[in-house]
Amino acid sequence: MTVNRVGARPETPAPVAISTSRSDCYVLRHVSVTLPTDRGPLDILRDINLTVPEGEILGIVGRSGTGKTTLLRVLGGLLRPTSGSASVDGFEITGPPEQVVTVFQDYAAALLPWRSLERNVGLPLEGRIGKSERQDRVREALSMVGLESRAKDYPWRLSGGMQQRVQIARALALRPRVLLMDEPFGALDAMTKASMQDQLLRLQRDTQATVIFITHDIEEAIYLSDRVALIAGSPGHVPLEIATELERPRDQVETRELPRYLEVRHQVHAALAAEHNQ
Ligand SMILES: Nc1ncnc2c1ncn2[C@@H]1O[C@H](COP(=O)(O)OP(=O)(O)OP(=O)(O)O)[C@@H](O)[C@H]1O
């Protein structure tokens, strides 16, 4: 998992303003992505239309290879759509936008083994804020992921799940307005996963950040999200978007037993099955 902090982009052309509602964070219109492969151009995403209001938690689910990561790369400004338009805060995305942090899956490769956890987490803040504030933010971020006591330790002495939490801490220390995460809790054991999910909900409540995350876990998507989007097919498209309409704060046991939770779960599974049978 790599953390991509967004910053200066010398090659980026001047942003183009696009008319959107003031409270919309992301607006995607007819976004398609085609990438070159050995066997010629491959259509990865086709005609994606997606609006993500500010402060929303959006969970993206779908089978492997349907283009979820590709979509996240578009949102993170790491890949331009082949056609259609993608904007954030009313501006066309032409590179990694300010205040957007992307946390990718390949966490094992992203930590610097010669740096302690606190110095890994503080790395993107170096040169941006003073040492004392940096230390405070690093401490806070490590404590959010339950690794405060390991601050002086080194990444190679941690389990895979712990390394993943360090990556998340590194993103949180940046206090992003938009957090994009690719399978953030995939490598965690069930109990750590549940506690990280609740930590994320608390964090979002406190910061009002817009959070878009990919997961293979439909239960996780419903539990965390305001809205769940399903990506299916090849090329990937979005056959289902569903507002979860679940009250907050959520509870790992009670929320998952609510009739509405079960209804959403049923609808997502039904849409997945329908897509699979096509
Ligand atoms: N840079 C690339 N060049 C060519 N093809 C690519 C590239 N990146 C992804 N693909 C292809 O695009 C399709 C979608 O990939 P993507 O990683 O977006 O799917 P995904 O839904 O995130 O999958 P997973 O759930 O397994 O992570 C796959 O067929 C993949 O092989």
mmCIF file with all atom_site columns, N, CA and C in Angstrom, residues 107-154:
data_model
loop_
_atom_site.group_PDB
_atom_site.id
_atom_site.type_symbol
_atom_site.label_atom_id
_atom_site.label_alt_id
_atom_site.label_comp_id
_atom_site.label_asym_id
_atom_site.label_entity_id
_atom_site.label_seq_id
_atom_site.pdbx_PDB_ins_code
_atom_site.Cartn_x
_atom_site.Cartn_y
_atom_site.Cartn_z
_atom_site.occupancy
_atom_site.B_iso_or_equiv
_atom_site.pdbx_formal_charge
_atom_site.auth_seq_id
_atom_site.auth_comp_id
_atom_site.auth_asym_id
_atom_site.auth_atom_id
_atom_site.pdbx_PDB_model_num
ATOM 1   N N  . TYR A 1 107 ? 0.989  -2.303 0.677  1.00 0.00 ? 107 TYR A N  1
ATOM 2   C CA . TYR A 1 107 ? 1.558  -1.674 1.870  1.00 0.00 ? 107 TYR A CA 1
ATOM 3   C C  . TYR A 1 107 ? 2.966  -2.148 2.209  1.00 0.00 ? 107 TYR A C  1
ATOM 4   N N  . ALA A 1 108 ? 3.243  -3.422 1.901  1.00 0.00 ? 108 ALA A N  1
ATOM 5   C CA . ALA A 1 108 ? 4.544  -3.967 2.311  1.00 0.00 ? 108 ALA A CA 1
ATOM 6   C C  . ALA A 1 108 ? 5.689  -3.215 1.631  1.00 0.00 ? 108 ALA A C  1
ATOM 7   N N  . ALA A 1 109 ? 5.441  -2.736 0.401  1.00 0.00 ? 109 ALA A N  1
ATOM 8   C CA . ALA A 1 109 ? 6.504  -2.083 -0.348 1.00 0.00 ? 109 ALA A CA 1
ATOM 9   C C  . ALA A 1 109 ? 6.632  -0.597 0.007  1.00 0.00 ? 109 ALA A C  1
ATOM 10  N N  . ALA A 1 110 ? 5.643  -0.061 0.694  1.00 0.00 ? 110 ALA A N  1
ATOM 11  C CA . ALA A 1 110 ? 5.584  1.390  0.821  1.00 0.00 ? 110 ALA A CA 1
ATOM 12  C C  . ALA A 1 110 ? 6.302  1.963  2.046  1.00 0.00 ? 110 ALA A C  1
ATOM 13  N N  . LEU A 1 111 ? 6.575  1.127  3.038  1.00 0.00 ? 111 LEU A N  1
ATOM 14  C CA . LEU A 1 111 ? 7.235  1.646  4.235  1.00 0.00 ? 111 LEU A CA 1
ATOM 15  C C  . LEU A 1 111 ? 8.742  1.575  4.074  1.00 0.00 ? 111 LEU A C  1
ATOM 16  N N  . LEU A 1 112 ? 9.412  2.578  4.568  1.00 0.00 ? 112 LEU A N  1
ATOM 17  C CA . LEU A 1 112 ? 10.875 2.593  4.474  1.00 0.00 ? 112 LEU A CA 1
ATOM 18  C C  . LEU A 1 112 ? 11.448 1.822  5.658  1.00 0.00 ? 112 LEU A C  1
ATOM 19  N N  . PRO A 1 113 ? 12.152 0.705  5.385  1.00 0.00 ? 113 PRO A N  1
ATOM 20  C CA . PRO A 1 113 ? 12.561 -0.181 6.483  1.00 0.00 ? 113 PRO A CA 1
ATOM 21  C C  . PRO A 1 113 ? 13.560 0.453  7.448  1.00 0.00 ? 113 PRO A C  1
ATOM 22  N N  . TRP A 1 114 ? 14.296 1.447  6.978  1.00 0.00 ? 114 TRP A N  1
ATOM 23  C CA . TRP A 1 114 ? 15.296 2.058  7.859  1.00 0.00 ? 114 TRP A CA 1
ATOM 24  C C  . TRP A 1 114 ? 14.718 3.180  8.722  1.00 0.00 ? 114 TRP A C  1
ATOM 25  N N  . ARG A 1 115 ? 13.449 3.476  8.512  1.00 0.00 ? 115 ARG A N  1
ATOM 26  C CA . ARG A 1 115 ? 12.813 4.503  9.329  1.00 0.00 ? 115 ARG A CA 1
ATOM 27  C C  . ARG A 1 115 ? 11.887 3.853  10.353 1.00 0.00 ? 115 ARG A C  1
ATOM 28  N N  . SER A 1 116 ? 11.890 4.408  11.573 1.00 0.00 ? 116 SER A N  1
ATOM 29  C CA . SER A 1 116 ? 10.962 3.905  12.590 1.00 0.00 ? 116 SER A CA 1
ATOM 30  C C  . SER A 1 116 ? 9.529  4.215  12.140 1.00 0.00 ? 116 SER A C  1
ATOM 31  N N  . LEU A 1 117 ? 8.564  3.631  12.851 1.00 0.00 ? 117 LEU A N  1
ATOM 32  C CA . LEU A 1 117 ? 7.177  3.885  12.487 1.00 0.00 ? 117 LEU A CA 1
ATOM 33  C C  . LEU A 1 117 ? 6.862  5.370  12.525 1.00 0.00 ? 117 LEU A C  1
ATOM 34  N N  . GLU A 1 118 ? 7.313  6.036  13.606 1.00 0.00 ? 118 GLU A N  1
ATOM 35  C CA . GLU A 1 118 ? 6.963  7.456  13.707 1.00 0.00 ? 118 GLU A CA 1
ATOM 36  C C  . GLU A 1 118 ? 7.599  8.258  12.578 1.00 0.00 ? 118 GLU A C  1
ATOM 37  N N  . ARG A 1 119 ? 8.785  7.840  12.141 1.00 0.00 ? 119 ARG A N  1
ATOM 38  C CA . ARG A 1 119 ? 9.433  8.594  11.067 1.00 0.00 ? 119 ARG A CA 1
ATOM 39  C C  . ARG A 1 119 ? 8.855  8.228  9.699  1.00 0.00 ? 119 ARG A C  1
ATOM 40  N N  . ASN A 1 120 ? 8.281  7.042  9.578  1.00 0.00 ? 120 ASN A N  1
ATOM 41  C CA . ASN A 1 120 ? 7.539  6.711  8.356  1.00 0.00 ? 120 ASN A CA 1
ATOM 42  C C  . ASN A 1 120 ? 6.246  7.515  8.283  1.00 0.00 ? 120 ASN A C  1
ATOM 43  N N  . VAL A 1 121 ? 5.540  7.546  9.407  1.00 0.00 ? 121 VAL A N  1
ATOM 44  C CA . VAL A 1 121 ? 4.244  8.246  9.411  1.00 0.00 ? 121 VAL A CA 1
ATOM 45  C C  . VAL A 1 121 ? 4.452  9.752  9.204  1.00 0.00 ? 121 VAL A C  1
ATOM 46  N N  . GLY A 1 122 ? 5.546  10.264 9.758  1.00 0.00 ? 122 GLY A N  1
ATOM 47  C CA . GLY A 1 122 ? 5.798  11.713 9.664  1.00 0.00 ? 122 GLY A CA 1
ATOM 48  C C  . GLY A 1 122 ? 6.405  12.145 8.338  1.00 0.00 ? 122 GLY A C  1
ATOM 49  N N  . LEU A 1 123 ? 6.839  11.167 7.542  1.00 0.00 ? 123 LEU A N  1
ATOM 50  C CA . LEU A 1 123 ? 7.570  11.502 6.309  1.00 0.00 ? 123 LEU A CA 1
ATOM 51  C C  . LEU A 1 123 ? 6.858  12.501 5.391  1.00 0.00 ? 123 LEU A C  1
ATOM 52  N N  . PRO A 1 124 ? 5.576  12.282 5.067  1.00 0.00 ? 124 PRO A N  1
ATOM 53  C CA . PRO A 1 124 ? 4.943  13.234 4.148  1.00 0.00 ? 124 PRO A CA 1
ATOM 54  C C  . PRO A 1 124 ? 4.738  14.621 4.747  1.00 0.00 ? 124 PRO A C  1
ATOM 55  N N  . LEU A 1 125 ? 4.912  14.718 6.070  1.00 0.00 ? 125 LEU A N  1
ATOM 56  C CA . LEU A 1 125 ? 4.712  16.025 6.714  1.00 0.00 ? 125 LEU A CA 1
ATOM 57  C C  . LEU A 1 125 ? 6.004  16.821 6.796  1.00 0.00 ? 125 LEU A C  1
ATOM 58  N N  . GLU A 1 126 ? 7.116  16.148 6.532  1.00 0.00 ? 126 GLU A N  1
ATOM 59  C CA . GLU A 1 126 ? 8.410  16.829 6.656  1.00 0.00 ? 126 GLU A CA 1
ATOM 60  C C  . GLU A 1 126 ? 8.491  17.974 5.661  1.00 0.00 ? 126 GLU A C  1
ATOM 61  N N  . GLY A 1 127 ? 8.955  19.107 6.154  1.00 0.00 ? 127 GLY A N  1
ATOM 62  C CA . GLY A 1 127 ? 9.058  20.284 5.284  1.00 0.00 ? 127 GLY A CA 1
ATOM 63  C C  . GLY A 1 127 ? 7.733  21.015 5.118  1.00 0.00 ? 127 GLY A C  1
ATOM 64  N N  . ARG A 1 128 ? 6.665  20.438 5.659  1.00 0.00 ? 128 ARG A N  1
ATOM 65  C CA . ARG A 1 128 ? 5.353  21.074 5.517  1.00 0.00 ? 128 ARG A CA 1
ATOM 66  C C  . ARG A 1 128 ? 4.933  21.776 6.796  1.00 0.00 ? 128 ARG A C  1
ATOM 67  N N  . ILE A 1 129 ? 5.175  21.099 7.930  1.00 0.00 ? 129 ILE A N  1
ATOM 68  C CA . ILE A 1 129 ? 4.787  21.694 9.210  1.00 0.00 ? 129 ILE A CA 1
ATOM 69  C C  . ILE A 1 129 ? 5.949  21.532 10.190 1.00 0.00 ? 129 ILE A C  1
ATOM 70  N N  . GLY A 1 130 ? 5.948  22.332 11.259 1.00 0.00 ? 130 GLY A N  1
ATOM 71  C CA . GLY A 1 130 ? 7.030  22.320 12.247 1.00 0.00 ? 130 GLY A CA 1
ATOM 72  C C  . GLY A 1 130 ? 7.122  20.986 12.987 1.00 0.00 ? 130 GLY A C  1
ATOM 73  N N  . LYS A 1 131 ? 8.299  20.781 13.600 1.00 0.00 ? 131 LYS A N  1
ATOM 74  C CA . LYS A 1 131 ? 8.584  19.488 14.223 1.00 0.00 ? 131 LYS A CA 1
ATOM 75  C C  . LYS A 1 131 ? 7.597  19.139 15.335 1.00 0.00 ? 131 LYS A C  1
ATOM 76  N N  . SER A 1 132 ? 7.266  20.137 16.153 1.00 0.00 ? 132 SER A N  1
ATOM 77  C CA . SER A 1 132 ? 6.433  19.824 17.304 1.00 0.00 ? 132 SER A CA 1
ATOM 78  C C  . SER A 1 132 ? 5.008  19.429 16.864 1.00 0.00 ? 132 SER A C  1
ATOM 79  N N  . GLU A 1 133 ? 4.442  20.177 15.889 1.00 0.00 ? 133 GLU A N  1
ATOM 80  C CA . GLU A 1 133 ? 3.115  19.811 15.402 1.00 0.00 ? 133 GLU A CA 1
ATOM 81  C C  . GLU A 1 133 ? 3.163  18.453 14.700 1.00 0.00 ? 133 GLU A C  1
ATOM 82  N N  . ARG A 1 134 ? 4.288  18.245 13.996 1.00 0.00 ? 134 ARG A N  1
ATOM 83  C CA . ARG A 1 134 ? 4.442  16.971 13.292 1.00 0.00 ? 134 ARG A CA 1
ATOM 84  C C  . ARG A 1 134 ? 4.424  15.807 14.285 1.00 0.00 ? 134 ARG A C  1
ATOM 85  N N  . GLN A 1 135 ? 5.148  15.992 15.366 1.00 0.00 ? 135 GLN A N  1
ATOM 86  C CA . GLN A 1 135 ? 5.193  14.924 16.387 1.00 0.00 ? 135 GLN A CA 1
ATOM 87  C C  . GLN A 1 135 ? 3.807  14.660 16.971 1.00 0.00 ? 135 GLN A C  1
ATOM 88  N N  . ASP A 1 136 ? 3.064  15.753 17.201 1.00 0.00 ? 136 ASP A N  1
ATOM 89  C CA . ASP A 1 136 ? 1.708  15.594 17.743 1.00 0.00 ? 136 ASP A CA 1
ATOM 90  C C  . ASP A 1 136 ? 0.829  14.807 16.786 1.00 0.00 ? 136 ASP A C  1
ATOM 91  N N  . ARG A 1 137 ? 0.918  15.184 15.509 1.00 0.00 ? 137 ARG A N  1
ATOM 92  C CA . ARG A 1 137 ? 0.057  14.524 14.514 1.00 0.00 ? 137 ARG A CA 1
ATOM 93  C C  . ARG A 1 137 ? 0.431  13.059 14.333 1.00 0.00 ? 137 ARG A C  1
ATOM 94  N N  . VAL A 1 138 ? 1.728  12.785 14.387 1.00 0.00 ? 138 VAL A N  1
ATOM 95  C CA . VAL A 1 138 ? 2.185  11.396 14.231 1.00 0.00 ? 138 VAL A CA 1
ATOM 96  C C  . VAL A 1 138 ? 1.692  10.557 15.412 1.00 0.00 ? 138 VAL A C  1
ATOM 97  N N  . ARG A 1 139 ? 1.830  11.130 16.598 1.00 0.00 ? 139 ARG A N  1
ATOM 98  C CA . ARG A 1 139 ? 1.379  10.412 17.797 1.00 0.00 ? 139 ARG A CA 1
ATOM 99  C C  . ARG A 1 139 ? -0.126 10.123 17.702 1.00 0.00 ? 139 ARG A C  1
ATOM 100 N N  . GLU A 1 140 ? -0.871 11.158 17.317 1.00 0.00 ? 140 GLU A N  1
ATOM 101 C CA . GLU A 1 140 ? -2.322 11.026 17.200 1.00 0.00 ? 140 GLU A CA 1
ATOM 102 C C  . GLU A 1 140 ? -2.681 9.941  16.174 1.00 0.00 ? 140 GLU A C  1
ATOM 103 N N  . ALA A 1 141 ? -2.007 9.982  15.027 1.00 0.00 ? 141 ALA A N  1
ATOM 104 C CA . ALA A 1 141 ? -2.338 9.031  13.950 1.00 0.00 ? 141 ALA A CA 1
ATOM 105 C C  . ALA A 1 141 ? -1.981 7.609  14.367 1.00 0.00 ? 141 ALA A C  1
ATOM 106 N N  . LEU A 1 142 ? -0.830 7.452  15.019 1.00 0.00 ? 142 LEU A N  1
ATOM 107 C CA . LEU A 1 142 ? -0.447 6.107  15.450 1.00 0.00 ? 142 LEU A CA 1
ATOM 108 C C  . LEU A 1 142 ? -1.394 5.591  16.524 1.00 0.00 ? 142 LEU A C  1
ATOM 109 N N  . SER A 1 143 ? -1.856 6.508  17.374 1.00 0.00 ? 143 SER A N  1
ATOM 110 C CA . SER A 1 143 ? -2.773 6.044  18.412 1.00 0.00 ? 143 SER A CA 1
ATOM 111 C C  . SER A 1 143 ? -4.122 5.677  17.784 1.00 0.00 ? 143 SER A C  1
ATOM 112 N N  . MET A 1 144 ? -4.525 6.375  16.723 1.00 0.00 ? 144 MET A N  1
ATOM 113 C CA . MET A 1 144 ? -5.781 6.021  16.040 1.00 0.00 ? 144 MET A CA 1
ATOM 114 C C  . MET A 1 144 ? -5.761 4.593  15.512 1.00 0.00 ? 144 MET A C  1
ATOM 115 N N  . VAL A 1 145 ? -4.595 4.142  15.114 1.00 0.00 ? 145 VAL A N  1
ATOM 116 C CA . VAL A 1 145 ? -4.524 2.776  14.572 1.00 0.00 ? 145 VAL A CA 1
ATOM 117 C C  . VAL A 1 145 ? -3.979 1.784  15.616 1.00 0.00 ? 145 VAL A C  1
ATOM 118 N N  . GLY A 1 146 ? -3.886 2.243  16.865 1.00 0.00 ? 146 GLY A N  1
ATOM 119 C CA . GLY A 1 146 ? -3.497 1.355  17.955 1.00 0.00 ? 146 GLY A CA 1
ATOM 120 C C  . GLY A 1 146 ? -2.034 0.954  17.961 1.00 0.00 ? 146 GLY A C  1
ATOM 121 N N  . LEU A 1 147 ? -1.179 1.820  17.412 1.00 0.00 ? 147 LEU A N  1
ATOM 122 C CA . LEU A 1 147 ? 0.246  1.461  17.351 1.00 0.00 ? 147 LEU A CA 1
ATOM 123 C C  . LEU A 1 147 ? 1.135  2.503  18.035 1.00 0.00 ? 147 LEU A C  1
ATOM 124 N N  . GLU A 1 148 ? 0.547  3.286  18.928 1.00 0.00 ? 148 GLU A N  1
ATOM 125 C CA . GLU A 1 148 ? 1.321  4.344  19.582 1.00 0.00 ? 148 GLU A CA 1
ATOM 126 C C  . GLU A 1 148 ? 2.536  3.772  20.316 1.00 0.00 ? 148 GLU A C  1
ATOM 127 N N  . SER A 1 149 ? 2.331  2.610  20.953 1.00 0.00 ? 149 SER A N  1
ATOM 128 C CA . SER A 1 149 ? 3.418  2.038  21.754 1.00 0.00 ? 149 SER A CA 1
ATOM 129 C C  . SER A 1 149 ? 4.562  1.496  20.878 1.00 0.00 ? 149 SER A C  1
ATOM 130 N N  . ARG A 1 150 ? 4.328  1.374  19.582 1.00 0.00 ? 150 ARG A N  1
ATOM 131 C CA . ARG A 1 150 ? 5.363  0.847  18.691 1.00 0.00 ? 150 ARG A CA 1
ATOM 132 C C  . ARG A 1 150 ? 6.058  1.948  17.888 1.00 0.00 ? 150 ARG A C  1
ATOM 133 N N  . ALA A 1 151 ? 5.856  3.205  18.308 1.00 0.00 ? 151 ALA A N  1
ATOM 134 C CA . ALA A 1 151 ? 6.336  4.346  17.507 1.00 0.00 ? 151 ALA A CA 1
ATOM 135 C C  . ALA A 1 151 ? 7.813  4.253  17.129 1.00 0.00 ? 151 ALA A C  1
ATOM 136 N N  . LYS A 1 152 ? 8.628  3.694  18.047 1.00 0.00 ? 152 LYS A N  1
ATOM 137 C CA . LYS A 1 152 ? 10.081 3.673  17.803 1.00 0.00 ? 152 LYS A CA 1
ATOM 138 C C  . LYS A 1 152 ? 10.527 2.397  17.085 1.00 0.00 ? 152 LYS A C  1
ATOM 139 N N  . ASP A 1 153 ? 9.581  1.525  16.874 1.00 0.00 ? 153 ASP A N  1
ATOM 140 C CA . ASP A 1 153 ? 9.899  0.232  16.248 1.00 0.00 ? 153 ASP A CA 1
ATOM 141 C C  . ASP A 1 153 ? 10.082 0.397  14.736 1.00 0.00 ? 153 ASP A C  1
ATOM 142 N N  . TYR A 1 154 ? 10.511 -0.678 14.083 1.00 0.00 ? 154 TYR A N  1
ATOM 143 C CA . TYR A 1 154 ? 10.739 -0.614 12.639 1.00 0.00 ? 154 TYR A CA 1
ATOM 144 C C  . TYR A 1 154 ? 9.715  -1.479 11.900 1.00 0.00 ? 154 TYR A C  1
#
